[in-house]
mmCIF file of C-alpha atoms in Angstrom:
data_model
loop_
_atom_site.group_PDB
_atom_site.id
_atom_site.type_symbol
_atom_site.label_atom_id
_atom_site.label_comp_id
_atom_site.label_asym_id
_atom_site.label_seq_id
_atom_site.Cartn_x
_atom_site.Cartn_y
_atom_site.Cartn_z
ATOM 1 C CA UNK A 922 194.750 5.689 30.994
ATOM 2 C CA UNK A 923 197.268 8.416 31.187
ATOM 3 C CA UNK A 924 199.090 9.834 34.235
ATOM 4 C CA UNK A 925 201.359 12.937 34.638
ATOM 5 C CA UNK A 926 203.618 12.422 37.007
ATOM 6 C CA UNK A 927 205.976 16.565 37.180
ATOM 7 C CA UNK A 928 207.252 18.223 39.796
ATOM 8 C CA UNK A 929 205.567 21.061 41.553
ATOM 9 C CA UNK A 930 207.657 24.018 40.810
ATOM 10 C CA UNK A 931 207.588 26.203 37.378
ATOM 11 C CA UNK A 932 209.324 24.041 35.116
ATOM 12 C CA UNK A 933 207.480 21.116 36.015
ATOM 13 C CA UNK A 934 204.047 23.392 35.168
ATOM 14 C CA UNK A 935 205.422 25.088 32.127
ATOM 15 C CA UNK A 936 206.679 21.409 30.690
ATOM 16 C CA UNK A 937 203.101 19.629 31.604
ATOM 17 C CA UNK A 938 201.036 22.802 30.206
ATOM 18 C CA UNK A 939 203.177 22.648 26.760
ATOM 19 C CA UNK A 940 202.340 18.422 26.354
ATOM 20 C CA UNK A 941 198.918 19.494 27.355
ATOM 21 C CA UNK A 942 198.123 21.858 24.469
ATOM 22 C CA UNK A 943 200.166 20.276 22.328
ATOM 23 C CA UNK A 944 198.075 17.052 22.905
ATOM 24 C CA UNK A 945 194.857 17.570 25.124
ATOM 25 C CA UNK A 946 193.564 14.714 27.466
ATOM 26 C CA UNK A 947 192.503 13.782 30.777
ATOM 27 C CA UNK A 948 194.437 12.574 32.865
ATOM 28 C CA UNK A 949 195.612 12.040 36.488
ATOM 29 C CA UNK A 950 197.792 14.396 37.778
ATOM 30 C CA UNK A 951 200.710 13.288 40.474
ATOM 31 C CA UNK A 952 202.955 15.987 41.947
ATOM 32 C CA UNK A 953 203.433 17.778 45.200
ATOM 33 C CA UNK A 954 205.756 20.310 46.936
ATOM 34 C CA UNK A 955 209.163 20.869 45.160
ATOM 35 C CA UNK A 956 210.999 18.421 46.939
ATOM 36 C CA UNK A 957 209.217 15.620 46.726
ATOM 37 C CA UNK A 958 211.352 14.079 43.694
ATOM 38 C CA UNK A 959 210.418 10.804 44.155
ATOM 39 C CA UNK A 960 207.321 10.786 42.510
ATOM 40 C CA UNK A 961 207.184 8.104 40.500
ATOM 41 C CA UNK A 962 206.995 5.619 43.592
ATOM 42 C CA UNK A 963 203.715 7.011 44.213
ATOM 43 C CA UNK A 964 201.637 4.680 41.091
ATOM 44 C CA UNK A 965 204.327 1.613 41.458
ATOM 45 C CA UNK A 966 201.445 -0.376 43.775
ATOM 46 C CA UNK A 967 198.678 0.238 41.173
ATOM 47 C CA UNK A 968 197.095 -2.832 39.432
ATOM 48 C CA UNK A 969 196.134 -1.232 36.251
ATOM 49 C CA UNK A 970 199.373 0.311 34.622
ATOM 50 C CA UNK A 971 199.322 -2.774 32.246
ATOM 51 C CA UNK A 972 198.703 -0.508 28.673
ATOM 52 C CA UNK A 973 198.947 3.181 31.263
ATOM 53 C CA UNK A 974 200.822 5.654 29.172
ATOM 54 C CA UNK A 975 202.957 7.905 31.940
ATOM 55 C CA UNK A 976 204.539 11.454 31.203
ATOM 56 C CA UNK A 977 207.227 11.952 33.939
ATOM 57 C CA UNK A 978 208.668 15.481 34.037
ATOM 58 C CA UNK A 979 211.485 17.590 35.823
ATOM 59 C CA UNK A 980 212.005 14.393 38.523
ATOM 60 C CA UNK A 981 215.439 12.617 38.840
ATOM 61 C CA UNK A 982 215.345 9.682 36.660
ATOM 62 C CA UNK A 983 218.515 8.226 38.976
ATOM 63 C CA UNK A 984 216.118 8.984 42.223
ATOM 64 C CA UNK A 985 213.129 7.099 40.470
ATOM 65 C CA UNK A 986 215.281 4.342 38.703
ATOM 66 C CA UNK A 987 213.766 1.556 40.862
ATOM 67 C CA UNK A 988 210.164 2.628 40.770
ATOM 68 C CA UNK A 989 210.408 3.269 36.855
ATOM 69 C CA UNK A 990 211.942 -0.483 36.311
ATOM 70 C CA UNK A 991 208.794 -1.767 37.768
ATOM 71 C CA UNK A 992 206.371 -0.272 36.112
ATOM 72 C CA UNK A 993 207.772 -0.565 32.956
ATOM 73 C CA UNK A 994 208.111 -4.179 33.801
ATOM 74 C CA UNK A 995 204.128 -4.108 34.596
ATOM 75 C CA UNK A 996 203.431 -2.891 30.846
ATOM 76 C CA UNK A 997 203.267 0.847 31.214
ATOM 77 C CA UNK A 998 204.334 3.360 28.452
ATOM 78 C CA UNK A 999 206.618 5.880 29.592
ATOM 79 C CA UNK A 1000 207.822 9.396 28.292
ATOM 80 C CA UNK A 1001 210.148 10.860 30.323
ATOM 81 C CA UNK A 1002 211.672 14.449 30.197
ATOM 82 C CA UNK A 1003 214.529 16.222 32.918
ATOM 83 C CA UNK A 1004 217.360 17.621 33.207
ATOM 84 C CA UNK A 1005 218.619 16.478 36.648
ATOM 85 C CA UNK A 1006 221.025 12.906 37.097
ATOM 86 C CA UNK A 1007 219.471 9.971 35.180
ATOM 87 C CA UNK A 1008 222.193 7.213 36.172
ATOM 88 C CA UNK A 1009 222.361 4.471 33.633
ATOM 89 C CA UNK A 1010 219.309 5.300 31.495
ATOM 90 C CA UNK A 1011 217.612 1.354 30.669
ATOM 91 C CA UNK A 1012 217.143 0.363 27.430
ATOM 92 C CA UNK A 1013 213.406 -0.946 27.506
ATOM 93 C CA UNK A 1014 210.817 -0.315 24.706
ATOM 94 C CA UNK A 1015 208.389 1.110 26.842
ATOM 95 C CA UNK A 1016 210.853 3.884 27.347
ATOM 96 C CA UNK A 1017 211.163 7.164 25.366
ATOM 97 C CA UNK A 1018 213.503 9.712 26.882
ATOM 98 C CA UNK A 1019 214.633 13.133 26.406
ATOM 99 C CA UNK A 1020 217.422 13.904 28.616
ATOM 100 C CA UNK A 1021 219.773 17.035 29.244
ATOM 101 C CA UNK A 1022 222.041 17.673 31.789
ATOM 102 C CA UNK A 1023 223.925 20.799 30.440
ATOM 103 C CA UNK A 1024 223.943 23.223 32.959
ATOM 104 C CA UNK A 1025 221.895 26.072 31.949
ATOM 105 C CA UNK A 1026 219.002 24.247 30.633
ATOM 106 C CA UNK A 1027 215.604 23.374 32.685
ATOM 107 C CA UNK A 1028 212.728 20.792 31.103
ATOM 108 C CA UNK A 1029 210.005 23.127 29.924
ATOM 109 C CA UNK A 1030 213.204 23.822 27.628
ATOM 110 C CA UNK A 1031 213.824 20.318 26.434
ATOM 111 C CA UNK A 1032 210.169 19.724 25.813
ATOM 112 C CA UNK A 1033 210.264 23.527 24.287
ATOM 113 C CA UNK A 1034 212.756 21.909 21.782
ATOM 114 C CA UNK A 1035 211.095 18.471 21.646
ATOM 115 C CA UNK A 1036 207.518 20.213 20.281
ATOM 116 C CA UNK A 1037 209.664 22.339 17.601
ATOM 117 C CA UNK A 1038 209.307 25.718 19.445
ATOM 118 C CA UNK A 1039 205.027 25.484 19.289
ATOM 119 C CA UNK A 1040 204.922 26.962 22.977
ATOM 120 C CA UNK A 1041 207.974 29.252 23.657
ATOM 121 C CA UNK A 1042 206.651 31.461 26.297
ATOM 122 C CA UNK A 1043 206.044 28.860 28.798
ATOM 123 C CA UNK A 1044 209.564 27.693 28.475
ATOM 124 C CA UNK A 1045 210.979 31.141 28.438
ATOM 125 C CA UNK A 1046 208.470 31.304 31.881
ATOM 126 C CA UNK A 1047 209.861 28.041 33.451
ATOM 127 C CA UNK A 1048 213.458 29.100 32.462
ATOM 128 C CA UNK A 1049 213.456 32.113 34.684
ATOM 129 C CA UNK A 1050 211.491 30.524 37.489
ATOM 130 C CA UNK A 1051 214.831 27.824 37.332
ATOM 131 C CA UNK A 1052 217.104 31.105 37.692
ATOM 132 C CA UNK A 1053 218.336 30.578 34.384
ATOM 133 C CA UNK A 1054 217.636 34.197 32.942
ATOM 134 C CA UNK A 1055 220.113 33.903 30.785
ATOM 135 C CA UNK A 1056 219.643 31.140 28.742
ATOM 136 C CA UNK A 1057 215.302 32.542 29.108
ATOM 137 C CA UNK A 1058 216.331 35.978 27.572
ATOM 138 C CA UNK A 1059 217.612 34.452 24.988
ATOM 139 C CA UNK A 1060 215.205 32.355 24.007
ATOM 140 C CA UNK A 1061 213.033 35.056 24.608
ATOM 141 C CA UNK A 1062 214.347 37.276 22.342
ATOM 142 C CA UNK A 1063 214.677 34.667 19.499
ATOM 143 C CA UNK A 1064 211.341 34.131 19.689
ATOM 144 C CA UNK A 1065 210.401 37.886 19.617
ATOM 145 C CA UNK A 1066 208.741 38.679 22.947
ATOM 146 C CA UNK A 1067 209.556 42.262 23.960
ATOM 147 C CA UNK A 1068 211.284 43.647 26.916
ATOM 148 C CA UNK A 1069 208.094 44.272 28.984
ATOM 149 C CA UNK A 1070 206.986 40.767 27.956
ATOM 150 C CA UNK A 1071 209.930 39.128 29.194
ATOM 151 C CA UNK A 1072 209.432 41.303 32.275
ATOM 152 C CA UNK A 1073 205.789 39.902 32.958
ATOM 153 C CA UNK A 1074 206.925 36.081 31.836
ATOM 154 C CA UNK A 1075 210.037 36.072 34.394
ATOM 155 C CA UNK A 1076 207.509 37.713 37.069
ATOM 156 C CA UNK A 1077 205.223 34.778 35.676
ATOM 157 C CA UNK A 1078 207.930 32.011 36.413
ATOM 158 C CA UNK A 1079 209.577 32.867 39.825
ATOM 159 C CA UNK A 1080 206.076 33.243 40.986
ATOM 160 C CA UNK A 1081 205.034 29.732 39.940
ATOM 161 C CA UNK A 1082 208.611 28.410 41.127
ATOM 162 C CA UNK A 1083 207.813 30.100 44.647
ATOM 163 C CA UNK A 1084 204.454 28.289 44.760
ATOM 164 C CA UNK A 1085 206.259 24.847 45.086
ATOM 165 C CA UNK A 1086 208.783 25.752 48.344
ATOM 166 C CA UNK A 1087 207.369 24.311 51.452
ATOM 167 C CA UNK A 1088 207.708 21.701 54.067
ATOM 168 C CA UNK A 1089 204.777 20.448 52.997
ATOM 169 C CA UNK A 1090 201.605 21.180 50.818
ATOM 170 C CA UNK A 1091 199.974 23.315 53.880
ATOM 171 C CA UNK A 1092 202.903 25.546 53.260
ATOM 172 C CA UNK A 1093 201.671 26.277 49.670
ATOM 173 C CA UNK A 1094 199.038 28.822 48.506
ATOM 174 C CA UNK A 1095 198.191 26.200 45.875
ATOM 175 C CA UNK A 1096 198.714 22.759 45.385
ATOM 176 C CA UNK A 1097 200.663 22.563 41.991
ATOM 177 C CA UNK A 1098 198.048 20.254 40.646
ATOM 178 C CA UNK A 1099 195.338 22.974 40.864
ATOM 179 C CA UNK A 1100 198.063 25.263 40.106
ATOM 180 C CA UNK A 1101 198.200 23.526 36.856
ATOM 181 C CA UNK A 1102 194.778 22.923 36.228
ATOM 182 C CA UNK A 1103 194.113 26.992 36.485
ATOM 183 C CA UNK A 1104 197.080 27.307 33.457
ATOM 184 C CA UNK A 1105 195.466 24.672 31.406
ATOM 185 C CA UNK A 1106 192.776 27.312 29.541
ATOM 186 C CA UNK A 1107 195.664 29.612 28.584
ATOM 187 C CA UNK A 1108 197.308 29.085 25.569
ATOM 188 C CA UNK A 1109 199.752 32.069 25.910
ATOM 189 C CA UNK A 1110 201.550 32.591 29.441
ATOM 190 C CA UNK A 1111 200.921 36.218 28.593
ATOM 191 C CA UNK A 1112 197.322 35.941 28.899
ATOM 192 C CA UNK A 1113 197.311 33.764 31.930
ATOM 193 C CA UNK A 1114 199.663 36.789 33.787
ATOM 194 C CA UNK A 1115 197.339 39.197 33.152
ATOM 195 C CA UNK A 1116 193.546 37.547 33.797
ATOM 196 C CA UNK A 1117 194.794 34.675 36.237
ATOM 197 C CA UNK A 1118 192.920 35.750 39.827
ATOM 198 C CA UNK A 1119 195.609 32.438 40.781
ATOM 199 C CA UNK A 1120 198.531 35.173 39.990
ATOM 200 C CA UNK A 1121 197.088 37.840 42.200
ATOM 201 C CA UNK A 1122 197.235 35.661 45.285
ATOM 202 C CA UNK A 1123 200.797 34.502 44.277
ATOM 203 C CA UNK A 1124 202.361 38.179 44.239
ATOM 204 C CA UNK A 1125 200.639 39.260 47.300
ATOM 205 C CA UNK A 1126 201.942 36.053 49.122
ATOM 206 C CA UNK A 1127 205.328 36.700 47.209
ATOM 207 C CA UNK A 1128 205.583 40.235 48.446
ATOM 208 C CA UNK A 1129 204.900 39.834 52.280
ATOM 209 C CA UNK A 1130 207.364 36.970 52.340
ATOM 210 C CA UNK A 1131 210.547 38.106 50.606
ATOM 211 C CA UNK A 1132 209.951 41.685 52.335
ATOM 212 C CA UNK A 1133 210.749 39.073 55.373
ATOM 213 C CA UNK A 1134 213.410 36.778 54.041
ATOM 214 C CA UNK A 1135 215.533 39.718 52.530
ATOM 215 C CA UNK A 1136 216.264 41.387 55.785
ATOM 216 C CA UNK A 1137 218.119 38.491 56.835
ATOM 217 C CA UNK A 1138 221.834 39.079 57.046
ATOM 218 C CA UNK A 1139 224.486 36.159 56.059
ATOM 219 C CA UNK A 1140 225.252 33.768 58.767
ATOM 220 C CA UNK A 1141 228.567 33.410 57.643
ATOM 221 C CA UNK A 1142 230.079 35.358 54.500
ATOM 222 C CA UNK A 1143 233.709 34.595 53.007
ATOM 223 C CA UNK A 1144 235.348 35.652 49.546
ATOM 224 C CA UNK A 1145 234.078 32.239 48.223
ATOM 225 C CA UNK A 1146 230.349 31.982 49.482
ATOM 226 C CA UNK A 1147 227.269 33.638 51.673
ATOM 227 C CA UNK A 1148 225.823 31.005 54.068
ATOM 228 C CA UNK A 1149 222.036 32.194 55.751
ATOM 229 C CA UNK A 1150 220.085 30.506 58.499
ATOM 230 C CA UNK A 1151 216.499 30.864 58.631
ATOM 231 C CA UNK A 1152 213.816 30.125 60.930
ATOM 232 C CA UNK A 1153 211.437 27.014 61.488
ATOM 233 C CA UNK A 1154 208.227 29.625 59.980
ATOM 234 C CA UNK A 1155 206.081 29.128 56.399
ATOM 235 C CA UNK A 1156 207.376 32.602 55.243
ATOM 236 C CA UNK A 1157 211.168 31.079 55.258
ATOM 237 C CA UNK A 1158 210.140 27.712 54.039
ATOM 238 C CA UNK A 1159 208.114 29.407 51.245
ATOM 239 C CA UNK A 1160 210.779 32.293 49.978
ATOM 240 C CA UNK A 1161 213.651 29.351 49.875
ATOM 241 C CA UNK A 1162 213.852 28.784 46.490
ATOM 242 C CA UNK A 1163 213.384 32.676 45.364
ATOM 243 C CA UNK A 1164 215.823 33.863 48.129
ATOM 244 C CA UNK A 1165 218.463 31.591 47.234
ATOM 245 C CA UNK A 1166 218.585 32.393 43.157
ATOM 246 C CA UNK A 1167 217.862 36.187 43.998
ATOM 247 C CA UNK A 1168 220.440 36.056 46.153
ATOM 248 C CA UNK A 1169 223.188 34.241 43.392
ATOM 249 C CA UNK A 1170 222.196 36.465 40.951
ATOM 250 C CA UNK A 1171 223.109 39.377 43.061
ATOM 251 C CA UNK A 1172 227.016 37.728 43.168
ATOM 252 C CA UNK A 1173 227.337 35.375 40.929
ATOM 253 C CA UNK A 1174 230.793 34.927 41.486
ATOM 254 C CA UNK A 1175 229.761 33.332 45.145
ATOM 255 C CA UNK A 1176 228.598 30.020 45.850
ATOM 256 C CA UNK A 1177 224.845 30.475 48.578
ATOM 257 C CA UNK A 1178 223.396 27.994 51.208
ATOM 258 C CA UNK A 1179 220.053 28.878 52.534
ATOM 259 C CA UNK A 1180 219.219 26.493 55.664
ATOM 260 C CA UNK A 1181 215.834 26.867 57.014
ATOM 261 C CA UNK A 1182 215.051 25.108 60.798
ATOM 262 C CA UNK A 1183 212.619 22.461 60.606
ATOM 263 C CA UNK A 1184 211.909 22.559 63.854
ATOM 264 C CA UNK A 1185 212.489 18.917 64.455
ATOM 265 C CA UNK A 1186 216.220 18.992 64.665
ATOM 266 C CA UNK A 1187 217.458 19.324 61.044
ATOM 267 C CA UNK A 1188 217.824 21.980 58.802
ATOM 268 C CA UNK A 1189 216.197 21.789 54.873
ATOM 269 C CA UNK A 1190 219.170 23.184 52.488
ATOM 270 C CA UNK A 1191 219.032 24.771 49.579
ATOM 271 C CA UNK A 1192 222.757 25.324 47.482
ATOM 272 C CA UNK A 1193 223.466 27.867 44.468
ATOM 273 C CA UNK A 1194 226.675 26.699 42.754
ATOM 274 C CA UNK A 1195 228.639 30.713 41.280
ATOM 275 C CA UNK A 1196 226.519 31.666 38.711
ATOM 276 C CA UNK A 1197 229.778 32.129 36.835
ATOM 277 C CA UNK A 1198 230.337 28.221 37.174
ATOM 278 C CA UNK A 1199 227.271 26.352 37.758
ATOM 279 C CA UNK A 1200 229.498 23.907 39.038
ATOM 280 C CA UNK A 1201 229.883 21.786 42.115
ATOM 281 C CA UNK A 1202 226.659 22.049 44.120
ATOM 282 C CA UNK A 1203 225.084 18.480 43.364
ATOM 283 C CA UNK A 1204 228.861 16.967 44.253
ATOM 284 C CA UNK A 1205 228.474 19.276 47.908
ATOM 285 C CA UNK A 1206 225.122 17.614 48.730
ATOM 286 C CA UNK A 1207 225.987 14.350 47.876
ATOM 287 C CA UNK A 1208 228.012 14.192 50.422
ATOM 288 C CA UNK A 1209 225.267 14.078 53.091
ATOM 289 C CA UNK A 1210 222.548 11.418 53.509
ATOM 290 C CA UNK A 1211 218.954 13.195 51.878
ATOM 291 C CA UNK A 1212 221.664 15.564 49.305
ATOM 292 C CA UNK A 1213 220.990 15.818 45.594
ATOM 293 C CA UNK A 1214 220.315 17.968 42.689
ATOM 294 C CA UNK A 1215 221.870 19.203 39.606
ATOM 295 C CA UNK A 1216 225.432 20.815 39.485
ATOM 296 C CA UNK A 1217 224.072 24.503 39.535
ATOM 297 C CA UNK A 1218 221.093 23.631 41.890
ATOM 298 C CA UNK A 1219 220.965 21.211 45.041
ATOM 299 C CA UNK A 1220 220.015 20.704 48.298
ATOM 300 C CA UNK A 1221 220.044 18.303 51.426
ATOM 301 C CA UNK A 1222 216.431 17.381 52.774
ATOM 302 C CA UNK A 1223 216.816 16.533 56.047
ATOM 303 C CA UNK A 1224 220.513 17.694 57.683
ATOM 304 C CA UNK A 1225 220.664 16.977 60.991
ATOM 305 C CA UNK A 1226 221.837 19.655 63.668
ATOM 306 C CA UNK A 1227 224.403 17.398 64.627
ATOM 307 C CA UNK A 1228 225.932 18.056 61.074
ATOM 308 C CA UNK A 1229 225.458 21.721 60.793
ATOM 309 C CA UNK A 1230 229.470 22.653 61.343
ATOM 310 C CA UNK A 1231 230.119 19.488 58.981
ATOM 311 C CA UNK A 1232 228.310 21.076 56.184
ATOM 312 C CA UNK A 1233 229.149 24.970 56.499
ATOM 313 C CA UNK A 1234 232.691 23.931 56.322
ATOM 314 C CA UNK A 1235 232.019 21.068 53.572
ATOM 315 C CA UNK A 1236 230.519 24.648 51.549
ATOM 316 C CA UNK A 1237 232.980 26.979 52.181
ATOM 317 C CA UNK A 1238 236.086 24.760 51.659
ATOM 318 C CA UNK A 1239 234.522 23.325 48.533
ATOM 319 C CA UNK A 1240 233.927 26.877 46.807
ATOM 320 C CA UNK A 1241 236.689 28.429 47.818
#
């Protein structure tokens, strides 16, 4: 039996689909919105993992430690790819890990680099949908894609990343499973921008909701940062992601928060370290109850109201 367990945003996707042609095989596919990083807690009840062989991808191996221990510990086979905090990585042979946590690296690159470069163009994809462009250009142009293909395959990755940002899989114009499952014919991400009808629906979505989310003016801006409040509405919940690394990449010596209302007293957060940097984001969210992420990415899941003039100074005096 064999179970992918990825998260729902681009690199996620672009890591799965490279495994899957790489190796084709059924299996059964467990993901869901962006934020739901504790994934692997999901199959931990299962009675038949005994022999299971489990790809886990672009999920925090430090979020999942306890949930991984057990089903190692119930026979499974695990592979396990990301780039986010591992935490003391255990040393059981059921295990087989590739793990990066350089800064300006995303999974669909480590597992780029794990199948010897077979599958470049989905990695170059996921690499801009993680607002790393630089580090996709690159690897872009090493691998001889030209400008307007580049164009099409960052087009190709924020638009897959922007399919995962949501309070919840109503939010989404796809679930990421299906989202997958509609990549899986394509061998190049080339061919799958131009014929996918999947793509269509993602740009026009795209289109109407950043038209919305970048007319919104700064909150709060100081020589250090840009802090935004959005409202409890899908078009905010759904742009998040995008907004946020548009919006980094447009000063990259600034540090961004995006906080959209839920609605139900607390505020999701999403946190660009400075481009220029990449530093300190992951250490800002920590610091509140649902924080996490990597050191150029983070965000807090559930902030309560209560702690909104807690944070906002927590961000500015820690970039500044």
């Amino acid at each position: 039996m064999e179970i992918d367990v990825f998260n729902g945003d681009a690199d996620g996707i672009c890591a799965l689909q490279q495994l899957h042609l790489a190796r084709p095989r059924a299996s059964e596919l467990v993901t869901g919105i962006k934020r739901d990083i504790d994934l692997l807690c999901r199959v931990t009840d299962r009675a038949d993992l005994a022999g299971a062989r489990l790809t886990v991808l672009d999920i925090s191996m430090a979020v999942n430690m306890a949930c991984l221990q057990k089903i190692l510990a119930q026979g499974a086979k695990v592979f396990y790819a990301d780039h986010h905090k591992a935490g003391e990585i255990p040393d059981h042979p059921g295990l087989k890990h590739h793990i990066d946590l350089r800064p300006a690296t995303c999974t669909a690159l480590i597992i780029n680099d794990y199948l010897s470069g077979a599958y470049p163009g989905w990695a170059v994809a996921a690499a801009f949908g993680d607002n790393f462009h630089d580090t996709a250009l690159k690897v872009g142009v090493e691998n001889g894609f030209a400008e307007d293909e580049l164009a099409r395959l960052r087009e190709l990755g924020e638009l897959l990343n922007y399919n995962g940002y949501g309070r919840d899989l109503d939010d989404l114009h796809f679930h990421p499973a299906d989202l997958f499952q509609a990549l899986q014919p394509f061998a190049d991400p080339l061919d799958f921008h131009g014929e996918s009808p999947a793509l269509a629906t993602l740009r026009a979505g795209f289109a109407d909701d950043m038209e919305r989310a970048l007319g919104q003016e700064p909150a709060e801006a100081r020589d250090s940062g840009r802090l935004y409040l959005f409202p409890a509405a899908p078009w905010a919940r759904r742009s998040a992601g995008v907004f946020s690394n548009a919006k980094a990449r447009e000063e990259p010596d600034k540090a961004h928060a995006l906080l959209v209302a839920s609605g139900a007293g607390t505020f999701v957060v999403s946190v660009r370290a400075p481009l220029a940097t990449r530093k300190g984001a992951v250490e800002l969210c920590q610091q509140f109850a649902t924080g996490g992420g990597r050191a150029a990415a983070a965000g807090v899941n559930r902030l309560p109201e209560a702690e909104l003039d807690t944070f906002v100074n927590a961000f500015f005096s820690g970039f500044s």
